[in-house]
Coordinates of C-alpha atoms (C1' of nucleotides) in Angstrom, one line a residue:
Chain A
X28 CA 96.5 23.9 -7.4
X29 CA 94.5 26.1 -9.9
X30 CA 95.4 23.2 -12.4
X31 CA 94.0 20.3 -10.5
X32 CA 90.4 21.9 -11.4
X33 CA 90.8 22.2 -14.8
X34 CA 92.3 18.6 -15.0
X35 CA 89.2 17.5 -13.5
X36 CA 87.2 19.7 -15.6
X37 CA 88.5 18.3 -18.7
X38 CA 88.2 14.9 -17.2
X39 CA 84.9 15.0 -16.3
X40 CA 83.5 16.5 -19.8
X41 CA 85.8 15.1 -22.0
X42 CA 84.5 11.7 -21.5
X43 CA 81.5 12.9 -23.2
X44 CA 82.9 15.4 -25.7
X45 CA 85.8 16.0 -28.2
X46 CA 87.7 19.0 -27.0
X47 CA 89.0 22.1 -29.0
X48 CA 86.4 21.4 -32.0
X49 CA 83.0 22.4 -32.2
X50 CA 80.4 23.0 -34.8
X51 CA 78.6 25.9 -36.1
X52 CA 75.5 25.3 -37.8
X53 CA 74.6 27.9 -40.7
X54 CA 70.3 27.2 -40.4
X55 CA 69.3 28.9 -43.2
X56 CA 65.0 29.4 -43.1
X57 CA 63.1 30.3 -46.4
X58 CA 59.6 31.1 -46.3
X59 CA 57.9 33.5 -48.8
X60 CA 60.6 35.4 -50.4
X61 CA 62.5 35.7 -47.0
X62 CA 66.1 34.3 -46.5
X63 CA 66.8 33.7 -42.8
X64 CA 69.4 32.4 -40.0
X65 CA 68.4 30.8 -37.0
X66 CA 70.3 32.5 -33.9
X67 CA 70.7 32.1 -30.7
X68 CA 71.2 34.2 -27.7
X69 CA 72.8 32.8 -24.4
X70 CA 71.5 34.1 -21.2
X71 CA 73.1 37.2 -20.0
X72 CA 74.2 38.2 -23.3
X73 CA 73.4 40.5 -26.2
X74 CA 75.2 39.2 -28.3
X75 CA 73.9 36.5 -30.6
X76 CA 75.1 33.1 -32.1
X77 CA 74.9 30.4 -34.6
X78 CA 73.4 27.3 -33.6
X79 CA 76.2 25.8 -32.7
X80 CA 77.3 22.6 -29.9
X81 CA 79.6 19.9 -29.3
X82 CA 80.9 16.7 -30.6
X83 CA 79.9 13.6 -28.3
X84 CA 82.8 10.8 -28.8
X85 CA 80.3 8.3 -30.1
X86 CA 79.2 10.4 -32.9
X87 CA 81.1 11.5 -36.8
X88 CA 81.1 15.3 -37.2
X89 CA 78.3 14.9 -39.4
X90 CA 76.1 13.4 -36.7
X91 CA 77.2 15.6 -34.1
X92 CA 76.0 18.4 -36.7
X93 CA 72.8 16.7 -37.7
X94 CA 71.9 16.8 -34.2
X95 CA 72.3 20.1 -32.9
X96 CA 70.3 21.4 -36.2
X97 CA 67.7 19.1 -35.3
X98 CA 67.9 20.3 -31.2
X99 CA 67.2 23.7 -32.7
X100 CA 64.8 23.4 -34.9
X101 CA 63.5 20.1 -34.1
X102 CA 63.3 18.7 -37.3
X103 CA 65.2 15.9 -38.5
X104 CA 66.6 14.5 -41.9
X105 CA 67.7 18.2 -42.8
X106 CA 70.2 18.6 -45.3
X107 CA 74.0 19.3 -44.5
X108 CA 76.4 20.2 -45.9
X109 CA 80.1 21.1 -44.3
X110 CA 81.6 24.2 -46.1
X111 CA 84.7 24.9 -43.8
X112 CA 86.4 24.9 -40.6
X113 CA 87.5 27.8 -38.6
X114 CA 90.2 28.2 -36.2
X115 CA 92.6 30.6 -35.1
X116 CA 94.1 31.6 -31.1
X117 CA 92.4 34.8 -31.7
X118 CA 88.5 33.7 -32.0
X119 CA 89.4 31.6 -28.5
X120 CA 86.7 30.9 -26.7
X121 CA 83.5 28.9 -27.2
X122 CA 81.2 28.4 -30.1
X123 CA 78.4 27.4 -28.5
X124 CA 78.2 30.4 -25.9
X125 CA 75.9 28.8 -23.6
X126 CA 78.7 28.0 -21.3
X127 CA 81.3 30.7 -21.2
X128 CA 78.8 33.3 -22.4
X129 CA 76.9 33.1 -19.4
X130 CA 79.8 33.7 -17.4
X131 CA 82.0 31.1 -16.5
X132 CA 84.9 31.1 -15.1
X133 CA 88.7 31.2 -17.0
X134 CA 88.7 27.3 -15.6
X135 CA 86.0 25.9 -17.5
X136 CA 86.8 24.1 -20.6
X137 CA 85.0 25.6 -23.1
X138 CA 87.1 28.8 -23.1
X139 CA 90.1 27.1 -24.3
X140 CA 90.9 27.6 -28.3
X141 CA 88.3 26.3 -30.3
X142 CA 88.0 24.5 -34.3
X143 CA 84.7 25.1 -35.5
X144 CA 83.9 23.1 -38.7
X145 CA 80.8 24.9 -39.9
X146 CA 78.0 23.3 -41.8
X147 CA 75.0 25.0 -43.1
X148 CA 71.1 23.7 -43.4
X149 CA 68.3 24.5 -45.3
X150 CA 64.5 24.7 -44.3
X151 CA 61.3 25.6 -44.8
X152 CA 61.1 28.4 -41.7
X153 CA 57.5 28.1 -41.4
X154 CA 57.6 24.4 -40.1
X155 CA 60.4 25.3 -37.2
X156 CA 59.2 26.2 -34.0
X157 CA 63.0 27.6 -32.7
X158 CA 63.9 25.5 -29.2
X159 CA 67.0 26.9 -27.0
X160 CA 67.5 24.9 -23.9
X161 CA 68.7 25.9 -20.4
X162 CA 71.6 28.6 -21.6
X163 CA 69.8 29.8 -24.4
X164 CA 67.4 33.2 -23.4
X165 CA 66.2 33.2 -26.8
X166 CA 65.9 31.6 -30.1
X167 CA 64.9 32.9 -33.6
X168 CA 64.4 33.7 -37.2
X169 CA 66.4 36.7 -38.4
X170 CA 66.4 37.9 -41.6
X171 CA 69.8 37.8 -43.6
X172 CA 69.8 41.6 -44.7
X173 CA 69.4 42.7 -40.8
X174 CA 71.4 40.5 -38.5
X175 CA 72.2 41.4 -35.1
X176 CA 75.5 41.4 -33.2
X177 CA 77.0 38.3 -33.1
X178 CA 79.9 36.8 -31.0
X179 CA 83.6 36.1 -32.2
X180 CA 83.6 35.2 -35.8
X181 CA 80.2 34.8 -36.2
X182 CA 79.5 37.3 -39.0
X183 CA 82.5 35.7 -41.2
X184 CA 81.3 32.2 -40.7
X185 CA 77.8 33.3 -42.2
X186 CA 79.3 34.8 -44.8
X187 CA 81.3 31.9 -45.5
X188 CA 78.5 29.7 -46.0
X189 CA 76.4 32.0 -48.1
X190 CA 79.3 32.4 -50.1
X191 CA 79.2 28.4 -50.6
X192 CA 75.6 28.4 -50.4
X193 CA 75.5 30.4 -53.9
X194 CA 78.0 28.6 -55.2
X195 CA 76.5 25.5 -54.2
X196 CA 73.1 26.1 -56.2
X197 CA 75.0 26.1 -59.7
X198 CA 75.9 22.7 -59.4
X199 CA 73.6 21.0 -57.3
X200 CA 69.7 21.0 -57.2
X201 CA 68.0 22.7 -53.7
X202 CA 64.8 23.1 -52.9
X203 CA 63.5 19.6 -51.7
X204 CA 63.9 20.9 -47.9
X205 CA 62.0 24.4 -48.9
X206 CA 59.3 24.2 -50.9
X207 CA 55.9 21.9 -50.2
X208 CA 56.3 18.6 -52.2
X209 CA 54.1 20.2 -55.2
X210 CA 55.0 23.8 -56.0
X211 CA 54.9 26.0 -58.8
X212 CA 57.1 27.9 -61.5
X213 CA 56.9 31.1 -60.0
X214 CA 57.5 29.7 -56.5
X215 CA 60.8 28.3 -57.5
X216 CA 62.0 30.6 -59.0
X217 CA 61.4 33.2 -56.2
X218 CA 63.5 30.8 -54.3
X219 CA 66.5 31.1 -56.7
X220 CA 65.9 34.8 -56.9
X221 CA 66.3 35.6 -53.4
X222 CA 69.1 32.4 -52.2
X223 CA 71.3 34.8 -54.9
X224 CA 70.1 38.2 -54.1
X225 CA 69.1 38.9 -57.7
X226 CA 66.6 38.5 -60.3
X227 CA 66.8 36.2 -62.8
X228 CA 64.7 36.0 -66.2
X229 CA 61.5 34.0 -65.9
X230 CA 61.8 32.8 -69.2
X231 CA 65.5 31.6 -69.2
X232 CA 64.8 30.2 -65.8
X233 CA 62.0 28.1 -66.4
X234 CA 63.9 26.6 -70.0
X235 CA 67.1 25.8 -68.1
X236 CA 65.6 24.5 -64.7
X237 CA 63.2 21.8 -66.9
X238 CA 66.4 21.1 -69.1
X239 CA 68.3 19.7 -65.9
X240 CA 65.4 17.2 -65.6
X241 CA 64.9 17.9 -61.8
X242 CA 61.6 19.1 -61.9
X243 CA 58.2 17.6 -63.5
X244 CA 55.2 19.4 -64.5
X245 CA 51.8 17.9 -62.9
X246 CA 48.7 17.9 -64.6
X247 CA 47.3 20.1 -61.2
X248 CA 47.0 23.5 -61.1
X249 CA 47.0 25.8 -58.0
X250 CA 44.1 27.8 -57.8
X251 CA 45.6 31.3 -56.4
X252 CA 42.5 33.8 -56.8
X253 CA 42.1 36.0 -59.9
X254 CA 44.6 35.1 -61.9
X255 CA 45.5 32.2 -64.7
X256 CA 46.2 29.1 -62.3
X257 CA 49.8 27.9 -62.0
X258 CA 50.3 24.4 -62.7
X259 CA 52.1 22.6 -60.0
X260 CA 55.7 20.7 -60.6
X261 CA 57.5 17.9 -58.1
X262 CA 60.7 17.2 -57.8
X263 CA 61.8 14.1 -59.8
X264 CA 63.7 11.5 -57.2
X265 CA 65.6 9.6 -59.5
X266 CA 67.3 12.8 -61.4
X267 CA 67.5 14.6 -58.2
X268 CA 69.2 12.6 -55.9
X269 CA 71.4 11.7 -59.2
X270 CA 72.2 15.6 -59.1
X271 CA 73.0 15.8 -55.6
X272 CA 75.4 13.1 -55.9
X273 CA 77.4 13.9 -59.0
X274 CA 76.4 17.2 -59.4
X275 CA 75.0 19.0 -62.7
X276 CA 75.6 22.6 -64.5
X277 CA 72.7 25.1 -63.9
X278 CA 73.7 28.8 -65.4
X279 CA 71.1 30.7 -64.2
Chain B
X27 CA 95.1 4.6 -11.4
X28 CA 95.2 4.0 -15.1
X29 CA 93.8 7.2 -15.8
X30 CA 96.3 9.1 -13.7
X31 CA 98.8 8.7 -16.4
X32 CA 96.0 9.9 -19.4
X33 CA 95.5 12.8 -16.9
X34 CA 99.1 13.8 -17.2
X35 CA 99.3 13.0 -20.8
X36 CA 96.9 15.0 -21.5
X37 CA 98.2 18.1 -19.8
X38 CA 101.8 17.5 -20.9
X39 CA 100.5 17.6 -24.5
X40 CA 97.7 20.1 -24.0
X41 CA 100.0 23.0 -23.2
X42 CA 101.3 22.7 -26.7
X43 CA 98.7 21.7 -29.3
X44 CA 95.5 21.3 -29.5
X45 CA 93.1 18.0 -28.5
X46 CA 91.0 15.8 -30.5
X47 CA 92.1 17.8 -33.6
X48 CA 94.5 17.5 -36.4
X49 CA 95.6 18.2 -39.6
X50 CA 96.8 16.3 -43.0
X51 CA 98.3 17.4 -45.7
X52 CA 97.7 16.3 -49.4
X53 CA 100.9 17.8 -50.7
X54 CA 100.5 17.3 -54.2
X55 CA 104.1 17.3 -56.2
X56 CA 104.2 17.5 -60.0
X57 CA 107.0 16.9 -62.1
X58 CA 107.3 16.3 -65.9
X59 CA 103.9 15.1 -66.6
X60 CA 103.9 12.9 -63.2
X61 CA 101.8 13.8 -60.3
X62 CA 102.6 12.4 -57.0
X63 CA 101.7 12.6 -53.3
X64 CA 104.2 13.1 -50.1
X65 CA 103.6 10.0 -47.7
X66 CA 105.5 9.2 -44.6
X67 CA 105.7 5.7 -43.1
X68 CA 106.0 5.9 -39.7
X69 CA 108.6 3.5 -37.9
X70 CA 107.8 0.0 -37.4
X71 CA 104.6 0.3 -39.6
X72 CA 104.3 -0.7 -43.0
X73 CA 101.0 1.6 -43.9
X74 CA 102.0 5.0 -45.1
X75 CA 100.1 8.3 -44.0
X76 CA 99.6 12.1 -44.8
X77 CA 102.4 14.3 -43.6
X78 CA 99.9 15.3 -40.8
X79 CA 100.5 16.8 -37.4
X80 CA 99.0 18.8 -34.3
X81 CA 97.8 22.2 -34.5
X82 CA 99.7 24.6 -32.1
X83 CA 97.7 26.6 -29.0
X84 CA 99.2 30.1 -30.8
X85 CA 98.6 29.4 -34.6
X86 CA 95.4 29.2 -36.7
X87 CA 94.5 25.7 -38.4
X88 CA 96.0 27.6 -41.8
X89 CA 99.1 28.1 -40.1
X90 CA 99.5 24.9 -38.6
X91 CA 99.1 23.3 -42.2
X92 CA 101.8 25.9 -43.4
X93 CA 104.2 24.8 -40.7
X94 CA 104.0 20.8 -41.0
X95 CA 103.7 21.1 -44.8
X96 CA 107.0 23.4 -44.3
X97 CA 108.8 20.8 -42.8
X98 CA 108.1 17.9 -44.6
X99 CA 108.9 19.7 -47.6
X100 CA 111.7 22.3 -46.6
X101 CA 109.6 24.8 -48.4
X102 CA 108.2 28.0 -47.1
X103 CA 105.1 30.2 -48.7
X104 CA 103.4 26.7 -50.4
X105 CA 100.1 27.4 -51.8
X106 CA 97.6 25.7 -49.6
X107 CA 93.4 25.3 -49.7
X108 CA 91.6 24.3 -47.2
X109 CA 89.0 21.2 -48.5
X110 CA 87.2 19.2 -46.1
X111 CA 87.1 18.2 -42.2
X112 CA 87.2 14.5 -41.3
X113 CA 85.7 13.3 -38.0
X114 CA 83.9 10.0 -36.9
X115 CA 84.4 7.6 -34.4
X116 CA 85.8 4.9 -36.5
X117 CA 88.7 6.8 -37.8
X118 CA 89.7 6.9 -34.6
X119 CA 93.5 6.9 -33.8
X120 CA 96.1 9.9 -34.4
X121 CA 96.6 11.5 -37.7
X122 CA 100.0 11.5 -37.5
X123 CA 101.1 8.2 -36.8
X124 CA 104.6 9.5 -35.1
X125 CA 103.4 8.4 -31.8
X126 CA 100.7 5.9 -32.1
X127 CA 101.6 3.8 -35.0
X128 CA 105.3 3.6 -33.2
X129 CA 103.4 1.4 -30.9
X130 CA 102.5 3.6 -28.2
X131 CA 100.2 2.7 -25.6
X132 CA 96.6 3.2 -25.0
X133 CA 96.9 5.8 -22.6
X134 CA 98.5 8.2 -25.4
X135 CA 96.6 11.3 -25.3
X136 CA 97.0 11.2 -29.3
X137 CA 95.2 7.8 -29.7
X138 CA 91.9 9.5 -29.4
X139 CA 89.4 10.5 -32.1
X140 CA 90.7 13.1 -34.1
X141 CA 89.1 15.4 -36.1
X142 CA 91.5 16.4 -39.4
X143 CA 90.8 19.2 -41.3
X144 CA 92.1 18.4 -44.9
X145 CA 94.7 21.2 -46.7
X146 CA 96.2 20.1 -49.9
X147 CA 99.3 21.9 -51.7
X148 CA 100.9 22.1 -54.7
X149 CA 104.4 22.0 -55.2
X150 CA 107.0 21.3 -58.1
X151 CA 108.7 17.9 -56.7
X152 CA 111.8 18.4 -57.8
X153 CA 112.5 21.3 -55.7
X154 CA 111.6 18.9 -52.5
X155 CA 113.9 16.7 -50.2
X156 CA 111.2 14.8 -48.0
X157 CA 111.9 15.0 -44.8
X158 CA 110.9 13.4 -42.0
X159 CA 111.4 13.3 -38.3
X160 CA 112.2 11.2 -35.4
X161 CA 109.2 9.2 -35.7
X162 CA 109.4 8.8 -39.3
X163 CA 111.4 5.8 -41.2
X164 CA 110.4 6.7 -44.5
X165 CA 109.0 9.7 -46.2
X166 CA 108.6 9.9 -50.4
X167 CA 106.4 10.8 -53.2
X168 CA 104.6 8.4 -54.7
X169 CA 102.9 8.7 -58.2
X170 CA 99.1 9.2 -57.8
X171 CA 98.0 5.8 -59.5
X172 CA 100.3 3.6 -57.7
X173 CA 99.7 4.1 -53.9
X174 CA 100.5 1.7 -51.6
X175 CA 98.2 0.9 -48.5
X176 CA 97.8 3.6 -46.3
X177 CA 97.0 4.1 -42.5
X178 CA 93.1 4.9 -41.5
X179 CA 90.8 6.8 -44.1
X180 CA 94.1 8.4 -45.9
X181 CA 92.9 6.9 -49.0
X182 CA 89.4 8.7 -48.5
X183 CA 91.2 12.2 -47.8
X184 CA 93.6 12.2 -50.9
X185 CA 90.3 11.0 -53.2
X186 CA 88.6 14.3 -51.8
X187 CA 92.0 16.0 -52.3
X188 CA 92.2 15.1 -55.6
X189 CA 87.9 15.8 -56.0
X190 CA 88.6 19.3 -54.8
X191 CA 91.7 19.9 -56.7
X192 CA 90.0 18.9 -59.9
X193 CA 87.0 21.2 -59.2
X194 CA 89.3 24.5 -58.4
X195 CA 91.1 24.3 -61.5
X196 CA 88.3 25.1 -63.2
X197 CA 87.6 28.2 -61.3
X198 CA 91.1 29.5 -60.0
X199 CA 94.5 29.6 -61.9
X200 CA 96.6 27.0 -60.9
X201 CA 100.8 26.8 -62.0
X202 CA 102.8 29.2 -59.8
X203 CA 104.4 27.2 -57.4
X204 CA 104.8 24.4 -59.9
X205 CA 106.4 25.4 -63.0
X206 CA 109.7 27.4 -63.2
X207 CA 108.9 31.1 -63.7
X208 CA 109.2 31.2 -67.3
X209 CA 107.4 28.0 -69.0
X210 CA 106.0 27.1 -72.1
X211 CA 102.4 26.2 -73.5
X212 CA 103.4 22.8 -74.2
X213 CA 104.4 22.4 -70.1
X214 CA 101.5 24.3 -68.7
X215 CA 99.5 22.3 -71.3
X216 CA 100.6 18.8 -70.0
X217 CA 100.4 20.4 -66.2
X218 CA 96.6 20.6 -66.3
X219 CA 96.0 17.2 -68.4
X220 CA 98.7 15.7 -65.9
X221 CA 96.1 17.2 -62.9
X222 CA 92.4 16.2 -64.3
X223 CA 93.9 12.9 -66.3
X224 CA 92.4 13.3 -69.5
X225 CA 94.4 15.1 -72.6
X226 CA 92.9 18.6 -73.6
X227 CA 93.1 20.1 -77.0
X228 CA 96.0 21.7 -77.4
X229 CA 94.3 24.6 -79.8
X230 CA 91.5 25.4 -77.5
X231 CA 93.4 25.2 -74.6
X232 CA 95.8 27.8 -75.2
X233 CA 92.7 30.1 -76.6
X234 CA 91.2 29.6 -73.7
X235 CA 94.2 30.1 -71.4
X236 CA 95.3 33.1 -73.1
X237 CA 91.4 34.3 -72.5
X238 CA 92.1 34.4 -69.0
X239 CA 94.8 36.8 -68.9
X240 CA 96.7 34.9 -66.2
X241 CA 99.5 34.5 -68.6
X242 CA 101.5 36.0 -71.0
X243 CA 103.9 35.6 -73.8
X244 CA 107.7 37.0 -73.8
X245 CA 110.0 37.5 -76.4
X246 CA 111.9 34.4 -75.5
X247 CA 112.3 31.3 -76.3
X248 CA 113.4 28.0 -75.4
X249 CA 116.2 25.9 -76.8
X250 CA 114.9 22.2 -76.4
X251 CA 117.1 20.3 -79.0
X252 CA 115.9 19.4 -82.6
X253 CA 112.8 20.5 -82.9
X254 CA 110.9 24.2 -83.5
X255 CA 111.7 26.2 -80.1
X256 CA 108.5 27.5 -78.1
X257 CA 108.2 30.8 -76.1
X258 CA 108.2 31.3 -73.3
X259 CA 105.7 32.7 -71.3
X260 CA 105.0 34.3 -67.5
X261 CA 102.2 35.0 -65.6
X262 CA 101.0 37.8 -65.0
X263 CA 100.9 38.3 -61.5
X264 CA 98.2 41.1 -61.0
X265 CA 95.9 38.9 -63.1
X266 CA 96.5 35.8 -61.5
X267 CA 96.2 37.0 -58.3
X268 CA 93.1 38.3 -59.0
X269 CA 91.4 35.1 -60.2
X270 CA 93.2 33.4 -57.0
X271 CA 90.6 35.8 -55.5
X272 CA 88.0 36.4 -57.5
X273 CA 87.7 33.1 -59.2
X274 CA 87.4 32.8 -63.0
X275 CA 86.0 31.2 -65.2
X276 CA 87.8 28.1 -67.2
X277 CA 86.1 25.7 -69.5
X278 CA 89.2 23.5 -70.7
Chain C
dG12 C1' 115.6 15.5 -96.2
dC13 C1' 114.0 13.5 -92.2
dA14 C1' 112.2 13.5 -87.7
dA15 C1' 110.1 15.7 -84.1
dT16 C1' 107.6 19.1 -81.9
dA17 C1' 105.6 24.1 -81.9
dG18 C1' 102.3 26.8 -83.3
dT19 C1' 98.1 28.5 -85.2
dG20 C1' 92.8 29.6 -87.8
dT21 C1' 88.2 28.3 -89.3
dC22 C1' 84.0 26.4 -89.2
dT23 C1' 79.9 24.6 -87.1
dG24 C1' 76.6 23.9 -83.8
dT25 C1' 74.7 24.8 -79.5
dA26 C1' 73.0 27.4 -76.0
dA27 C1' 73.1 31.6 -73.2
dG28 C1' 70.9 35.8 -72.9
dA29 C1' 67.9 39.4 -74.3
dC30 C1' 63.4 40.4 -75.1
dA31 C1' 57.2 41.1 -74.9
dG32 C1' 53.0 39.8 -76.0
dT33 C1' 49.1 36.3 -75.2
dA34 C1' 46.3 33.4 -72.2
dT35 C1' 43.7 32.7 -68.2
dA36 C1' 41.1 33.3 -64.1
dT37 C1' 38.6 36.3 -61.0
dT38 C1' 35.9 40.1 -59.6
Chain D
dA2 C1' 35.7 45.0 -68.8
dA3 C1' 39.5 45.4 -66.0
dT4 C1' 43.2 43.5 -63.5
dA5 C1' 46.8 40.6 -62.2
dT6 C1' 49.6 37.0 -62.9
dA7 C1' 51.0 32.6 -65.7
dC8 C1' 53.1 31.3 -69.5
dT9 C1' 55.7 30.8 -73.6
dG10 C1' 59.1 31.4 -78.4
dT11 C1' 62.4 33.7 -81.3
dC12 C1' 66.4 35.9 -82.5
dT13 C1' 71.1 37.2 -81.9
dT14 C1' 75.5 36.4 -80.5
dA15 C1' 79.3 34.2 -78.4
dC16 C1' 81.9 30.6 -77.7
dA17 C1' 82.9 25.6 -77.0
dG18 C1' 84.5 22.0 -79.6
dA19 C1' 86.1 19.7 -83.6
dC20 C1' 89.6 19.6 -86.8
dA21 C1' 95.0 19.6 -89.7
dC22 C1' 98.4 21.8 -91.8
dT23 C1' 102.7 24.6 -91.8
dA24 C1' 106.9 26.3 -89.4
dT25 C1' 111.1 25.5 -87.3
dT26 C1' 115.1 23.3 -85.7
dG27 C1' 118.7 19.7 -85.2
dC28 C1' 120.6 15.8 -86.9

DNA sequence: GCAATAGTGTCTGTAAGACAGTATATT
DNA sequence: AATATACTGTCTTACAGACACTATTGC
């Protein structure tokens, strides 16, 4: 009767989850020219993992993503946005590793063939305290030029999203979630330098940013020591939100 | 014991495919300026739906889209793209109305919230028989501005079809699997104005198109009654298939 | 010669991209 | 005065977009 435990096993969980899919959360952290992914690593393991969990029943997949980012990071109202599922017989097994990872046994559920619909997230990695829970050992910041071992297809899911990440910031405004509300020139455009991994002309960057309208120029001024003070900018709402909803050119 | 029978049902099925997630098809046909959808009404329903279906315990989700899009269509080696997951609560219900919309009971495994990752495909519709199965009374193309009602959020998934499709004709070439191998300006022309719905200048088009590389001209030409006879052309395979990977750029 | 469609070149305006020197604040 | 960073304008070039006439064929 090795079946009867497994029948129970998906009985008893699947009243609270959706079996076979899963989601992977991409949490991408910016903070001072730094780019970085928020990982996890299950207990007993040395491998490490996206933030990823399960769908509850009651909740869409958006949901169910919004809150596993926000368990992780314990922020809320991030921005998400789903870039692809993944799914084959070969990356079997779990996404969120905190179950088989640790060591469970071939009966338990959450070995069985997996979908994982990944989303990524963007933040300001200086305001996340990183949270794991019981299976996680640890929790952190790690920067995207040195990552660590990761489980299953872990590495190509990452580079799936940064892949829609960049392509993402040419026709949609970012930076809402990452910078302070009031922030300067150079500041931005540190954040568009390192999101794409290369520099881009001060000059051009500045015309074409103001020419999308996203940004406004204060009348304040940051006062950063001994140099000619930057004037501050904010994002304006009403063109941003506009942007995020039907989308804009920006060839930077 | 009500849920002795789910138990079973569950089993039964989850040996073969794959719980709580599915997959639907956009397959996109296109014929002589007329671009349609492949819908299937399921018996003793008068909604039509997606040729969707169940992903397989031994195939990836790209595979499973290959196989049900295979044999709806009869075709093998269809172009397909990946463009969206759809999961919440309220769409709840099977993807592929075979079982549930026949008027199967509660109990049916398949009547529970499914998450469907979206595929679309392109085909020439012409070369297609629908087909459908035991389950399925009814399965034709219909032209994209005259659907009829449709099962769940179908609707929803064949706008975001069409979304994505729209958006990747811009950036990756598009024509292979629906005009015959040697074609001419005028039909690739009225292709993409059939596929974004608005007319394109003929001039600048074929600039532009010829820009790309992905096509070229041959000595040939064809015989199409009383008026002046256009080449033909043929794409050039190692350029197209490197924009297919690469991307390109296309400002039509 | 008439009808119908194929095919093609030029001009203009905009904006992308390259480029560097001046202004300002602090010590 | 020296230093470090903010800030900005012009020129060139490429190409997107607008535009219309000629060529060819069959009837």
């Amino acid at each position: 009767m090795e079946n009867r435990n497994r029948f129970f096993d998906v009985v008893a969980k699947g009243h609270l989850y959706l079996q076979n899919v899963s989601i992977d959360n991409v949490v991408f952290g910016y903070h001072n020219k730094e780019l970085k992914i928020l990982l996890q690593r299950p207990q007993n393991n040395n491998k490490w993992a996206l933030a990823g969990g399960y769908i509850k029943r009651t909740e869409s997949i958006e949901d169910a993503a919004r809150r596993i980012a926000s368990e992780r990071t314990g922020l809320n109202g991030l921005f998400l946005k789903q870039f692809k599922a993944f799914g084959s017989p070969s990356r079997s097994g779990n996404i969120d590793p905190s179950l088989e990872l640790a060591g469970k046994t071939k009966e338990n559920w959450t070995l069985d063939y997996f979908v994982s619909i990944g989303f990524y997230t963007l933040t300001e990695f200086e305001r996340v305290k990183p949270s794991g829970d019981f299976y996680i050992e640890e929790c952190k910041w790690w920067d995207i030029h040195r990552l660590p071992a990761m489980v299953f297809d872990h590495q190509e899911i990452i580079e799936a999203a940064l892949k829609a990440l960049r392509l993402h910031i040419y026709h949609y405004p970012i930076g809402y979630e990452l910078l302070s509300e009031k922030f300067t020139i150079p500041e931005i455009h540190a954040l568009y330098e390192t999101i794409l991994g290369k520099s881009l002309d001060s000059r051009n960057f500045t015309k074409k940013l103001l020419a999308t309208g996203i940004i406004k120029k204060t009348s304040e001024r940051r006062n950063i020591g001994p140099h000619r003070s930057p004037y501050l900018y904010v994002f304006d709402t009403v063109n941003y939100k506009n942007a995020l909803n039907e989308g804009m050119a920006l060839f930077i």
